[in-house]
PDB file of C-alpha atoms in Angstrom:
ATOM      1  CA  MET A   1     -13.707   4.806   4.633  1.00  0.00           C
ATOM      2  CA  SER A   2     -13.314   4.777   0.873  1.00  0.00           C
ATOM      3  CA  ASP A   3     -13.175   8.568   0.530  1.00  0.00           C
ATOM      4  CA  LEU A   4     -10.046   9.081   2.666  1.00  0.00           C
ATOM      5  CA  SER A   5      -7.366  10.945   0.749  1.00  0.00           C
ATOM      6  CA  GLY A   6      -3.692  10.092   0.887  1.00  0.00           C
ATOM      7  CA  GLN A   7      -3.000  13.067   3.163  1.00  0.00           C
ATOM      8  CA  GLU A   8      -5.833  12.107   5.522  1.00  0.00           C
ATOM      9  CA  THR A   9      -4.506   8.550   5.617  1.00  0.00           C
ATOM     10  CA  MET A  10      -1.026   9.832   6.486  1.00  0.00           C
ATOM     11  CA  LEU A  11      -2.416  12.011   9.294  1.00  0.00           C
ATOM     12  CA  LEU A  12      -4.382   9.094  10.754  1.00  0.00           C
ATOM     13  CA  ALA A  13      -1.286   6.894  10.563  1.00  0.00           C
ATOM     14  CA  PHE A  14       0.773   9.561  12.334  1.00  0.00           C
ATOM     15  CA  VAL A  15      -1.788   9.887  15.151  1.00  0.00           C
ATOM     16  CA  SER A  16      -1.861   6.094  15.499  1.00  0.00           C
ATOM     17  CA  SER A  17       1.930   5.862  15.537  1.00  0.00           C
ATOM     18  CA  LEU A  18       2.250   8.728  18.027  1.00  0.00           C
ATOM     19  CA  SER A  19      -0.352   7.157  20.332  1.00  0.00           C
ATOM     20  CA  ARG A  20       1.347   3.763  20.051  1.00  0.00           C
ATOM     21  CA  ALA A  21       4.659   5.398  20.925  1.00  0.00           C
ATOM     22  CA  GLY A  22       2.962   6.891  23.984  1.00  0.00           C
ATOM     23  CA  ILE A  23       1.815   3.397  24.958  1.00  0.00           C
ATOM     24  CA  ASN A  24       5.418   2.203  24.636  1.00  0.00           C
ATOM     25  CA  ILE A  25       6.561   4.920  27.042  1.00  0.00           C
ATOM     26  CA  VAL A  26       3.865   4.013  29.584  1.00  0.00           C
ATOM     27  CA  ASP A  27       4.808   0.330  29.260  1.00  0.00           C
ATOM     28  CA  ARG A  28       8.479   1.160  29.647  1.00  0.00           C
ATOM     29  CA  TYR A  29       7.663   2.995  32.899  1.00  0.00           C
ATOM     30  CA  GLN A  30       5.249   0.396  34.307  1.00  0.00           C
ATOM     31  CA  ILE A  31       6.997  -2.784  33.158  1.00  0.00           C
ATOM     32  CA  GLY A  32      10.611  -1.750  32.746  1.00  0.00           C
ATOM     33  CA  LEU A  33      10.986   0.649  35.677  1.00  0.00           C
ATOM     34  CA  ARG A  34       8.251  -0.361  38.141  1.00  0.00           C
ATOM     35  CA  ARG A  35       8.432  -4.093  37.267  1.00  0.00           C
ATOM     36  CA  LEU A  36       4.675  -4.620  37.151  1.00  0.00           C
ATOM     37  CA  SER A  37       3.267  -7.903  35.783  1.00  0.00           C
ATOM     38  CA  ILE A  38       3.332  -8.005  31.981  1.00  0.00           C
ATOM     39  CA  LEU A  39       0.421 -10.445  31.753  1.00  0.00           C
ATOM     40  CA  ASN A  40      -1.803  -8.497  34.164  1.00  0.00           C
ATOM     41  CA  LEU A  41      -1.057  -5.188  32.465  1.00  0.00           C
ATOM     42  CA  ASN A  42      -1.652  -6.649  29.026  1.00  0.00           C
ATOM     43  CA  LEU A  43      -4.996  -8.099  30.127  1.00  0.00           C
ATOM     44  CA  TRP A  44      -6.415  -4.947  31.720  1.00  0.00           C
ATOM     45  CA  ASN A  45      -4.946  -2.717  29.021  1.00  0.00           C
ATOM     46  CA  ASN A  46      -7.065  -4.617  26.494  1.00  0.00           C
ATOM     47  CA  VAL A  47     -10.178  -5.396  28.542  1.00  0.00           C
ATOM     48  CA  VAL A  48     -10.961  -1.899  29.871  1.00  0.00           C
ATOM     49  CA  PRO A  49     -10.742  -0.077  26.492  1.00  0.00           C
ATOM     50  CA  ALA A  50     -12.800  -2.860  24.876  1.00  0.00           C
ATOM     51  CA  VAL A  51     -15.527  -2.589  27.518  1.00  0.00           C
ATOM     52  CA  ALA A  52     -15.508   1.213  27.322  1.00  0.00           C
ATOM     53  CA  MET A  53     -15.831   1.153  23.525  1.00  0.00           C
ATOM     54  CA  TYR A  54     -18.593  -1.463  23.681  1.00  0.00           C
ATOM     55  CA  CYS A  55     -20.614   0.681  26.091  1.00  0.00           C
ATOM     56  CA  ALA A  56     -20.069   3.785  23.956  1.00  0.00           C
ATOM     57  CA  MET A  57     -21.138   2.040  20.765  1.00  0.00           C
ATOM     58  CA  ALA A  58     -24.195   0.496  22.415  1.00  0.00           C
ATOM     59  CA  LEU A  59     -25.344   3.647  24.224  1.00  0.00           C
ATOM     60  CA  PHE A  60     -24.439   6.499  21.891  1.00  0.00           C
ATOM     61  CA  PHE A  61     -24.531   4.817  18.487  1.00  0.00           C
ATOM     62  CA  ASN A  62     -27.240   2.233  19.227  1.00  0.00           C
ATOM     63  CA  ALA A  63     -25.011  -0.343  17.548  1.00  0.00           C
ATOM     64  CA  GLY A  64     -25.230  -3.188  20.056  1.00  0.00           C
ATOM     65  CA  SER A  65     -26.669  -5.738  17.607  1.00  0.00           C
ATOM     66  CA  GLU A  66     -24.277  -4.697  14.826  1.00  0.00           C
ATOM     67  CA  LEU A  67     -21.367  -5.064  17.220  1.00  0.00           C
ATOM     68  CA  ILE A  68     -22.384  -8.573  18.284  1.00  0.00           C
ATOM     69  CA  HIS A  69     -22.660  -9.559  14.620  1.00  0.00           C
ATOM     70  CA  MET A  70     -19.226  -8.108  13.886  1.00  0.00           C
ATOM     71  CA  VAL A  71     -17.640  -9.894  16.858  1.00  0.00           C
ATOM     72  CA  PHE A  72     -18.699 -13.256  15.428  1.00  0.00           C
ATOM     73  CA  ASP A  73     -17.528 -12.418  11.907  1.00  0.00           C
ATOM     74  CA  TRP A  74     -14.501 -14.572  11.049  1.00  0.00           C
ATOM     75  CA  ARG A  75     -12.795 -11.594   9.398  1.00  0.00           C
ATOM     76  CA  THR A  76     -12.762  -9.717  12.693  1.00  0.00           C
ATOM     77  CA  ALA A  77     -11.160 -12.675  14.468  1.00  0.00           C
ATOM     78  CA  ALA A  78      -8.590 -13.033  11.675  1.00  0.00           C
ATOM     79  CA  PHE A  79      -7.801  -9.296  11.667  1.00  0.00           C
ATOM     80  CA  SER A  80      -7.176  -9.289  15.420  1.00  0.00           C
ATOM     81  CA  GLY A  81      -5.243 -12.550  15.124  1.00  0.00           C
ATOM     82  CA  LEU A  82      -2.874 -10.956  12.611  1.00  0.00           C
ATOM     83  CA  ALA A  83      -2.343  -8.048  15.002  1.00  0.00           C
ATOM     84  CA  GLN A  84      -1.516 -10.537  17.741  1.00  0.00           C
ATOM     85  CA  LEU A  85       0.870 -12.365  15.401  1.00  0.00           C
ATOM     86  CA  VAL A  86       2.740  -9.115  14.787  1.00  0.00           C
ATOM     87  CA  ALA A  87       2.923  -8.477  18.547  1.00  0.00           C
ATOM     88  CA  TYR A  88       4.378 -11.959  19.106  1.00  0.00           C
ATOM     89  CA  SER A  89       6.906 -11.476  16.284  1.00  0.00           C
ATOM     90  CA  PHE A  90       8.200  -8.298  17.939  1.00  0.00           C
ATOM     91  CA  SER A  91       8.379 -10.053  21.314  1.00  0.00           C
ATOM     92  CA  TYR A  92      10.445 -12.809  19.684  1.00  0.00           C
ATOM     93  CA  ALA A  93      12.742 -10.244  18.079  1.00  0.00           C
ATOM     94  CA  PHE A  94      13.307  -8.341  21.342  1.00  0.00           C
ATOM     95  CA  ARG A  95      14.681 -11.551  22.892  1.00  0.00           C
ATOM     96  CA  ASN A  96      17.523 -11.589  20.372  1.00  0.00           C
ATOM     97  CA  LEU A  97      18.074  -8.060  19.054  1.00  0.00           C
ATOM     98  CA  SER A  98      18.649  -4.534  20.281  1.00  0.00           C
ATOM     99  CA  VAL A  99      15.912  -1.909  20.133  1.00  0.00           C
ATOM    100  CA  ASN A 100      17.582  -0.243  17.138  1.00  0.00           C
ATOM    101  CA  GLN A 101      17.812  -3.541  15.259  1.00  0.00           C
ATOM    102  CA  VAL A 102      14.149  -4.326  15.898  1.00  0.00           C
ATOM    103  CA  THR A 103      13.185  -0.826  14.731  1.00  0.00           C
ATOM    104  CA  VAL A 104      15.077  -1.241  11.456  1.00  0.00           C
ATOM    105  CA  ALA A 105      13.614  -4.737  10.949  1.00  0.00           C
ATOM    106  CA  GLY A 106      10.137  -3.265  11.258  1.00  0.00           C
ATOM    107  CA  LYS A 107      10.982  -0.495   8.808  1.00  0.00           C
ATOM    108  CA  PHE A 108      12.511  -2.945   6.331  1.00  0.00           C
ATOM    109  CA  ALA A 109       9.081  -4.549   5.950  1.00  0.00           C
ATOM    110  CA  ASP A 110       8.022  -1.309   4.236  1.00  0.00           C
ATOM    111  CA  VAL A 111       9.955  -2.406   1.145  1.00  0.00           C
ATOM    112  CA  PHE A 112       7.659  -5.435   0.760  1.00  0.00           C
ATOM    113  CA  ILE A 113       4.337  -4.129   2.100  1.00  0.00           C
ATOM    114  CA  PRO A 114       3.378  -2.096  -1.029  1.00  0.00           C
ATOM    115  CA  LEU A 115       3.997  -5.224  -3.118  1.00  0.00           C
ATOM    116  CA  GLY A 116       1.715  -7.259  -0.863  1.00  0.00           C
ATOM    117  CA  ILE A 117      -1.007  -4.612  -0.979  1.00  0.00           C
ATOM    118  CA  PHE A 118      -0.713  -4.474  -4.771  1.00  0.00           C
ATOM    119  CA  TRP A 119      -1.159  -8.251  -4.890  1.00  0.00           C
ATOM    120  CA  ALA A 120      -4.273  -8.037  -2.698  1.00  0.00           C
ATOM    121  CA  THR A 121      -5.918  -4.873  -4.057  1.00  0.00           C
ATOM    122  CA  ASN A 122      -4.249  -4.090  -7.421  1.00  0.00           C
ATOM    123  CA  HIS A 123      -3.532  -0.586  -6.044  1.00  0.00           C
ATOM    124  CA  TRP A 124      -0.062   0.788  -6.864  1.00  0.00           C
ATOM    125  CA  SER A 125       1.759   4.119  -6.634  1.00  0.00           C
ATOM    126  CA  TRP A 126       5.410   4.581  -7.560  1.00  0.00           C
ATOM    127  CA  GLY A 127       5.535   7.706  -5.418  1.00  0.00           C
ATOM    128  CA  THR A 128       4.324   5.757  -2.375  1.00  0.00           C
ATOM    129  CA  TYR A 129       6.814   2.970  -3.046  1.00  0.00           C
ATOM    130  CA  ALA A 130       9.657   5.482  -3.337  1.00  0.00           C
ATOM    131  CA  PHE A 131       8.500   6.975  -0.005  1.00  0.00           C
ATOM    132  CA  ALA A 132       8.527   3.529   1.632  1.00  0.00           C
ATOM    133  CA  VAL A 133      12.002   2.691   0.309  1.00  0.00           C
ATOM    134  CA  ALA A 134      13.442   6.096   1.265  1.00  0.00           C
ATOM    135  CA  THR A 135      12.126   5.960   4.839  1.00  0.00           C
ATOM    136  CA  THR A 136      13.554   2.442   5.159  1.00  0.00           C
ATOM    137  CA  PHE A 137      17.071   3.120   3.958  1.00  0.00           C
ATOM    138  CA  VAL A 138      17.430   6.333   5.951  1.00  0.00           C
ATOM    139  CA  CYS A 139      17.018   4.148   9.076  1.00  0.00           C
ATOM    140  CA  LEU A 140      19.716   1.603   8.160  1.00  0.00           C
ATOM    141  CA  PRO A 141      22.535   3.455  10.012  1.00  0.00           C
ATOM    142  CA  MET A 142      20.701   2.668  13.260  1.00  0.00           C
ATOM    143  CA  LEU A 143      21.874  -0.941  12.904  1.00  0.00           C
ATOM    144  CA  TRP A 144      25.399   0.158  13.783  1.00  0.00           C
ATOM    145  CA  LEU A 145      24.645   2.877  16.332  1.00  0.00           C
ATOM    146  CA  SER A 146      24.727   0.373  19.201  1.00  0.00           C
ATOM    147  CA  GLY A 147      28.138  -0.972  18.207  1.00  0.00           C
ATOM    148  CA  PRO A 148      29.300  -3.797  15.920  1.00  0.00           C
ATOM    149  CA  ASN A 149      26.755  -6.485  15.154  1.00  0.00           C
ATOM    150  CA  ARG A 150      27.746 -10.027  16.115  1.00  0.00           C
ATOM    151  CA  LYS A 151      24.281 -11.496  15.700  1.00  0.00           C
ATOM    152  CA  GLY A 152      24.062 -11.750  11.930  1.00  0.00           C
ATOM    153  CA  GLY A 153      22.101 -15.018  11.982  1.00  0.00           C
ATOM    154  CA  LYS A 154      19.685 -13.873  14.661  1.00  0.00           C
ATOM    155  CA  LEU A 155      19.239 -10.541  12.910  1.00  0.00           C
ATOM    156  CA  LEU A 156      18.224 -12.264   9.679  1.00  0.00           C
ATOM    157  CA  ALA A 157      15.946 -14.765  11.442  1.00  0.00           C
ATOM    158  CA  SER A 158      14.216 -12.295  13.781  1.00  0.00           C
ATOM    159  CA  GLY A 159      14.061  -9.566  11.157  1.00  0.00           C
ATOM    160  CA  GLY A 160      12.612 -12.045   8.684  1.00  0.00           C
ATOM    161  CA  VAL A 161       9.870 -13.034  11.129  1.00  0.00           C
ATOM    162  CA  ILE A 162       8.903  -9.364  11.639  1.00  0.00           C
ATOM    163  CA  CYS A 163       8.944  -8.643   7.893  1.00  0.00           C
ATOM    164  CA  VAL A 164       6.755 -11.641   7.095  1.00  0.00           C
ATOM    165  CA  ALA A 165       4.276 -10.871   9.898  1.00  0.00           C
ATOM    166  CA  LEU A 166       3.959  -7.176   8.996  1.00  0.00           C
ATOM    167  CA  THR A 167       3.705  -7.840   5.256  1.00  0.00           C
ATOM    168  CA  LEU A 168       1.041 -10.481   5.854  1.00  0.00           C
ATOM    169  CA  GLN A 169      -0.930  -8.134   8.103  1.00  0.00           C
ATOM    170  CA  ALA A 170      -0.702  -5.208   5.672  1.00  0.00           C
ATOM    171  CA  SER A 171      -1.569  -7.330   2.630  1.00  0.00           C
ATOM    172  CA  LEU A 172      -4.612  -9.035   4.145  1.00  0.00           C
ATOM    173  CA  SER A 173      -5.992  -6.124   6.161  1.00  0.00           C
ATOM    174  CA  PRO A 174      -7.866  -4.450   3.244  1.00  0.00           C
ATOM    175  CA  THR A 175      -9.539  -7.781   2.420  1.00  0.00           C
ATOM    176  CA  LEU A 176     -10.421  -8.573   6.042  1.00  0.00           C
ATOM    177  CA  PHE A 177     -11.710  -5.044   6.472  1.00  0.00           C
ATOM    178  CA  GLY A 178     -14.256  -6.034   3.824  1.00  0.00           C
ATOM    179  CA  ALA A 179     -17.353  -3.988   3.181  1.00  0.00           C
ATOM    180  CA  THR A 180     -16.708  -1.957   6.331  1.00  0.00           C
ATOM    181  CA  SER A 181     -14.110   0.113   4.461  1.00  0.00           C
ATOM    182  CA  THR A 182     -16.787   1.402   2.094  1.00  0.00           C
ATOM    183  CA  SER A 183     -19.360   2.039   4.787  1.00  0.00           C
ATOM    184  CA  SER A 184     -19.860   4.825   7.317  1.00  0.00           C
ATOM    185  CA  ALA A 185     -17.547   6.045  10.050  1.00  0.00           C
ATOM    186  CA  SER A 186     -19.831   4.458  12.659  1.00  0.00           C
ATOM    187  CA  ALA A 187     -19.509   1.072  10.927  1.00  0.00           C
ATOM    188  CA  THR A 188     -15.739   1.432  11.034  1.00  0.00           C
ATOM    189  CA  LEU A 189     -15.944   2.223  14.755  1.00  0.00           C
ATOM    190  CA  VAL A 190     -18.045  -0.914  15.259  1.00  0.00           C
ATOM    191  CA  PHE A 191     -15.368  -2.953  13.511  1.00  0.00           C
ATOM    192  CA  ALA A 192     -12.632  -1.325  15.620  1.00  0.00           C
ATOM    193  CA  THR A 193     -14.546  -2.113  18.809  1.00  0.00           C
ATOM    194  CA  ALA A 194     -15.022  -5.739  17.778  1.00  0.00           C
ATOM    195  CA  VAL A 195     -11.293  -6.035  17.066  1.00  0.00           C
ATOM    196  CA  MET A 196     -10.495  -4.630  20.505  1.00  0.00           C
ATOM    197  CA  MET A 197     -12.828  -7.184  22.095  1.00  0.00           C
ATOM    198  CA  TRP A 198     -11.002  -9.968  20.279  1.00  0.00           C
ATOM    199  CA  ARG A 199      -7.649  -8.550  21.389  1.00  0.00           C
ATOM    200  CA  ALA A 200      -8.924  -8.663  24.977  1.00  0.00           C
ATOM    201  CA  LEU A 201      -9.844 -12.321  24.466  1.00  0.00           C
ATOM    202  CA  TRP A 202      -6.404 -13.092  23.036  1.00  0.00           C
ATOM    203  CA  SER A 203      -4.740 -11.446  26.048  1.00  0.00           C
ATOM    204  CA  LEU A 204      -6.783 -13.613  28.422  1.00  0.00           C
ATOM    205  CA  VAL A 205      -5.324 -16.841  27.020  1.00  0.00           C
ATOM    206  CA  PRO A 206      -1.832 -16.484  28.613  1.00  0.00           C
ATOM    207  CA  ILE A 207      -3.493 -15.702  31.966  1.00  0.00           C
ATOM    208  CA  LEU A 208      -5.547 -18.899  31.812  1.00  0.00           C
ATOM    209  CA  VAL A 209      -2.494 -20.934  30.801  1.00  0.00           C
ATOM    210  CA  THR A 210      -0.068 -19.600  33.410  1.00  0.00           C
ATOM    211  CA  ARG A 211      -2.388 -19.043  36.379  1.00  0.00           C
ATOM    212  CA  PRO A 212      -2.591 -22.727  37.432  1.00  0.00           C
ATOM    213  CA  ALA A 213       1.201 -22.848  37.582  1.00  0.00           C
ATOM    214  CA  SER A 214       1.850 -19.478  39.202  1.00  0.00           C
ATOM    215  CA  GLY A 215      -1.255 -19.136  41.354  1.00  0.00           C
ATOM    216  CA  ASP A 216      -1.450 -15.450  40.408  1.00  0.00           C
ATOM    217  CA  ALA A 217      -4.739 -13.814  39.531  1.00  0.00           C
ATOM    218  CA  PRO A 218      -5.221 -10.577  37.604  1.00  0.00           C
ATOM    219  CA  SER A 219      -5.024  -7.740  40.136  1.00  0.00           C
ATOM    220  CA  VAL A 220      -7.639  -4.983  39.973  1.00  0.00           C
ATOM    221  CA  ARG A 221      -5.302  -2.729  41.956  1.00  0.00           C
ATOM    222  CA  LEU A 222      -3.754  -1.753  38.657  1.00  0.00           C
ATOM    223  CA  LEU A 223      -6.969   0.141  37.896  1.00  0.00           C
ATOM    224  CA  LEU A 224      -6.296   2.547  40.780  1.00  0.00           C
ATOM    225  CA  ASN A 225      -3.321   4.088  38.978  1.00  0.00           C
ATOM    226  CA  PRO A 226      -4.335   7.197  36.963  1.00  0.00           C
ATOM    227  CA  LEU A 227      -1.618   6.331  34.447  1.00  0.00           C
ATOM    228  CA  PHE A 228      -3.618   3.239  33.563  1.00  0.00           C
ATOM    229  CA  PHE A 229      -6.476   5.350  32.224  1.00  0.00           C
ATOM    230  CA  VAL A 230      -4.041   7.446  30.180  1.00  0.00           C
ATOM    231  CA  ARG A 231      -2.900   4.225  28.552  1.00  0.00           C
ATOM    232  CA  ALA A 232      -6.500   3.115  27.991  1.00  0.00           C
ATOM    233  CA  LEU A 233      -7.217   6.368  26.133  1.00  0.00           C
ATOM    234  CA  LEU A 234      -4.058   5.929  24.067  1.00  0.00           C
ATOM    235  CA  THR A 235      -5.104   2.341  23.265  1.00  0.00           C
ATOM    236  CA  VAL A 236      -8.494   3.427  21.940  1.00  0.00           C
ATOM    237  CA  THR A 237      -6.898   6.222  19.892  1.00  0.00           C
ATOM    238  CA  THR A 238      -4.252   3.880  18.491  1.00  0.00           C
ATOM    239  CA  GLN A 239      -6.663   1.132  17.486  1.00  0.00           C
ATOM    240  CA  VAL A 240      -9.318   3.367  15.936  1.00  0.00           C
ATOM    241  CA  THR A 241      -6.921   5.491  13.881  1.00  0.00           C
ATOM    242  CA  PHE A 242      -4.944   2.380  12.860  1.00  0.00           C
ATOM    243  CA  ILE A 243      -8.049   0.690  11.467  1.00  0.00           C
ATOM    244  CA  PHE A 244      -9.137   3.832   9.611  1.00  0.00           C
ATOM    245  CA  ALA A 245      -5.638   4.133   8.104  1.00  0.00           C
ATOM    246  CA  VAL A 246      -5.145   0.506   7.028  1.00  0.00           C
ATOM    247  CA  GLY A 247      -8.721   0.324   5.730  1.00  0.00           C
ATOM    248  CA  SER A 248      -8.100   3.188   3.327  1.00  0.00           C
ATOM    249  CA  PRO A 249      -7.433   2.422  -0.362  1.00  0.00           C
ATOM    250  CA  ALA A 250      -4.235   4.447   0.164  1.00  0.00           C
ATOM    251  CA  SER A 251      -3.138   2.208   3.057  1.00  0.00           C
ATOM    252  CA  ALA A 252       0.270   1.566   1.467  1.00  0.00           C
ATOM    253  CA  ILE A 253       1.273   5.118   2.335  1.00  0.00           C
ATOM    254  CA  ALA A 254       0.293   4.611   5.986  1.00  0.00           C
ATOM    255  CA  TRP A 255       2.644   1.728   6.784  1.00  0.00           C
ATOM    256  CA  PRO A 256       5.983   3.606   6.582  1.00  0.00           C
ATOM    257  CA  ILE A 257       4.570   5.935   9.248  1.00  0.00           C
ATOM    258  CA  LEU A 258       3.018   3.161  11.338  1.00  0.00           C
ATOM    259  CA  ASN A 259       6.307   1.233  11.283  1.00  0.00           C
ATOM    260  CA  ALA A 260       8.202   4.305  12.517  1.00  0.00           C
ATOM    261  CA  THR A 261       6.630   3.946  15.975  1.00  0.00           C
ATOM    262  CA  GLY A 262       9.907   2.759  17.488  1.00  0.00           C
ATOM    263  CA  ILE A 263      11.682   5.903  16.303  1.00  0.00           C
ATOM    264  CA  ILE A 264       8.939   8.149  17.684  1.00  0.00           C
ATOM    265  CA  SER A 265       9.159   6.215  20.967  1.00  0.00           C
ATOM    266  CA  MET A 266      12.845   7.049  21.156  1.00  0.00           C
ATOM    267  CA  VAL A 267      12.044  10.774  20.985  1.00  0.00           C
ATOM    268  CA  LEU A 268       9.269  10.532  23.594  1.00  0.00           C
ATOM    269  CA  SER A 269      11.525   8.484  25.857  1.00  0.00           C
ATOM    270  CA  ALA A 270      14.082  11.278  25.818  1.00  0.00           C
ATOM    271  CA  LEU A 271      11.373  13.833  26.627  1.00  0.00           C
ATOM    272  CA  PHE A 272       9.501  12.017  29.390  1.00  0.00           C
ATOM    273  CA  LEU A 273      11.880   9.356  30.793  1.00  0.00           C
ATOM    274  CA  ARG A 274      15.160  11.254  30.285  1.00  0.00           C
ATOM    275  CA  GLU A 275      16.607   8.302  28.352  1.00  0.00           C
ATOM    276  CA  ARG A 276      18.976  10.042  25.963  1.00  0.00           C
ATOM    277  CA  GLY A 277      19.945   8.531  22.644  1.00  0.00           C
ATOM    278  CA  ALA A 278      22.920   9.163  20.408  1.00  0.00           C
ATOM    279  CA  ARG A 279      23.012  12.346  18.328  1.00  0.00           C
ATOM    280  CA  SER A 280      23.133  10.281  15.169  1.00  0.00           C
ATOM    281  CA  GLU A 281      19.754   8.779  16.099  1.00  0.00           C
ATOM    282  CA  TYR A 282      18.206  12.241  16.049  1.00  0.00           C
ATOM    283  CA  VAL A 283      19.716  12.831  12.614  1.00  0.00           C
ATOM    284  CA  VAL A 284      17.761   9.776  11.456  1.00  0.00           C
ATOM    285  CA  VAL A 285      14.616  11.176  13.092  1.00  0.00           C
ATOM    286  CA  CYS A 286      15.028  14.528  11.312  1.00  0.00           C
ATOM    287  CA  ALA A 287      15.677  12.863   7.951  1.00  0.00           C
ATOM    288  CA  LEU A 288      12.649  10.617   8.371  1.00  0.00           C
ATOM    289  CA  GLY A 289      10.477  13.594   9.295  1.00  0.00           C
ATOM    290  CA  ALA A 290      11.682  15.581   6.292  1.00  0.00           C
ATOM    291  CA  ILE A 291      10.952  12.725   3.859  1.00  0.00           C
ATOM    292  CA  THR A 292       7.487  12.221   5.351  1.00  0.00           C
ATOM    293  CA  LEU A 293       6.656  15.927   5.173  1.00  0.00           C
ATOM    294  CA  LEU A 294       7.869  16.061   1.559  1.00  0.00           C
ATOM    295  CA  ARG A 295       5.618  13.139   0.600  1.00  0.00           C
ATOM    296  CA  PHE A 296       2.675  14.712   2.426  1.00  0.00           C
ATOM    297  CA  LEU A 297       3.083  18.021   0.604  1.00  0.00           C
ATOM    298  CA  THR A 298       3.500  16.417  -2.822  1.00  0.00           C
ATOM    299  CA  LEU A 299       0.344  14.310  -2.613  1.00  0.00           C
ATOM    300  CA  SER A 300      -2.384  15.529  -4.942  1.00  0.00           C
TER     301      SER A 300
END
């Protein structure tokens, strides 16, 4: 939506980041604590929201034909592919780094994202760039909160992969969003639904590859858990608000908030899973919140 203000973009980014953090907590409970299948969860967590959104768009917005057209648009496939690339880059990083290190690596991309968006859209704001840099450097102490780092090479390699993937996604998203960003809210919802359908397709690929070897099939018993539908609602909220935020001309201001999801997850984990962090981590959270609020209030 071309008429989104900077403050509206920040609010959408915060809702997206908060919802994504909620998804992380649900995943931590289902995968980390209950040891449920990652592939099965990932499949159903993408398929069910995609089907639900498709039905809603077809029935309530009468957008069935528009949705089919959008699904076969190469920009939709590329947009969802970039999102999948980012997901894979974080998975790669988690194999080598601590949670704090991955969080900082994601935030460090904020230093480069405004430059990439400027290259793609010619849109620049020194205030937004200062906000991105400030929210990045306030998170740097988290690198040492888990003890001395003995993985300098892996930190640079994994962090570099995350930075490149996030910067590429942020830089190309306004272009791939195309004419949808200047159209109506319903057109943006159609685009979001098409992206979710592509994400469901991407999540099916690992199932098809590994099933012949493992003999496992996706289990529908997962759908009997009420927590699954909470996650489905969070998925729809995350995807829709994310696309509205990154499709805004002021998208550069959204990414420092979107990339703070790991920090928000830490707070929610303490609230709902009783996984306490260090006091210094909460100092970082407070500083990040104060900087974000200051930027929100100073936007014209």
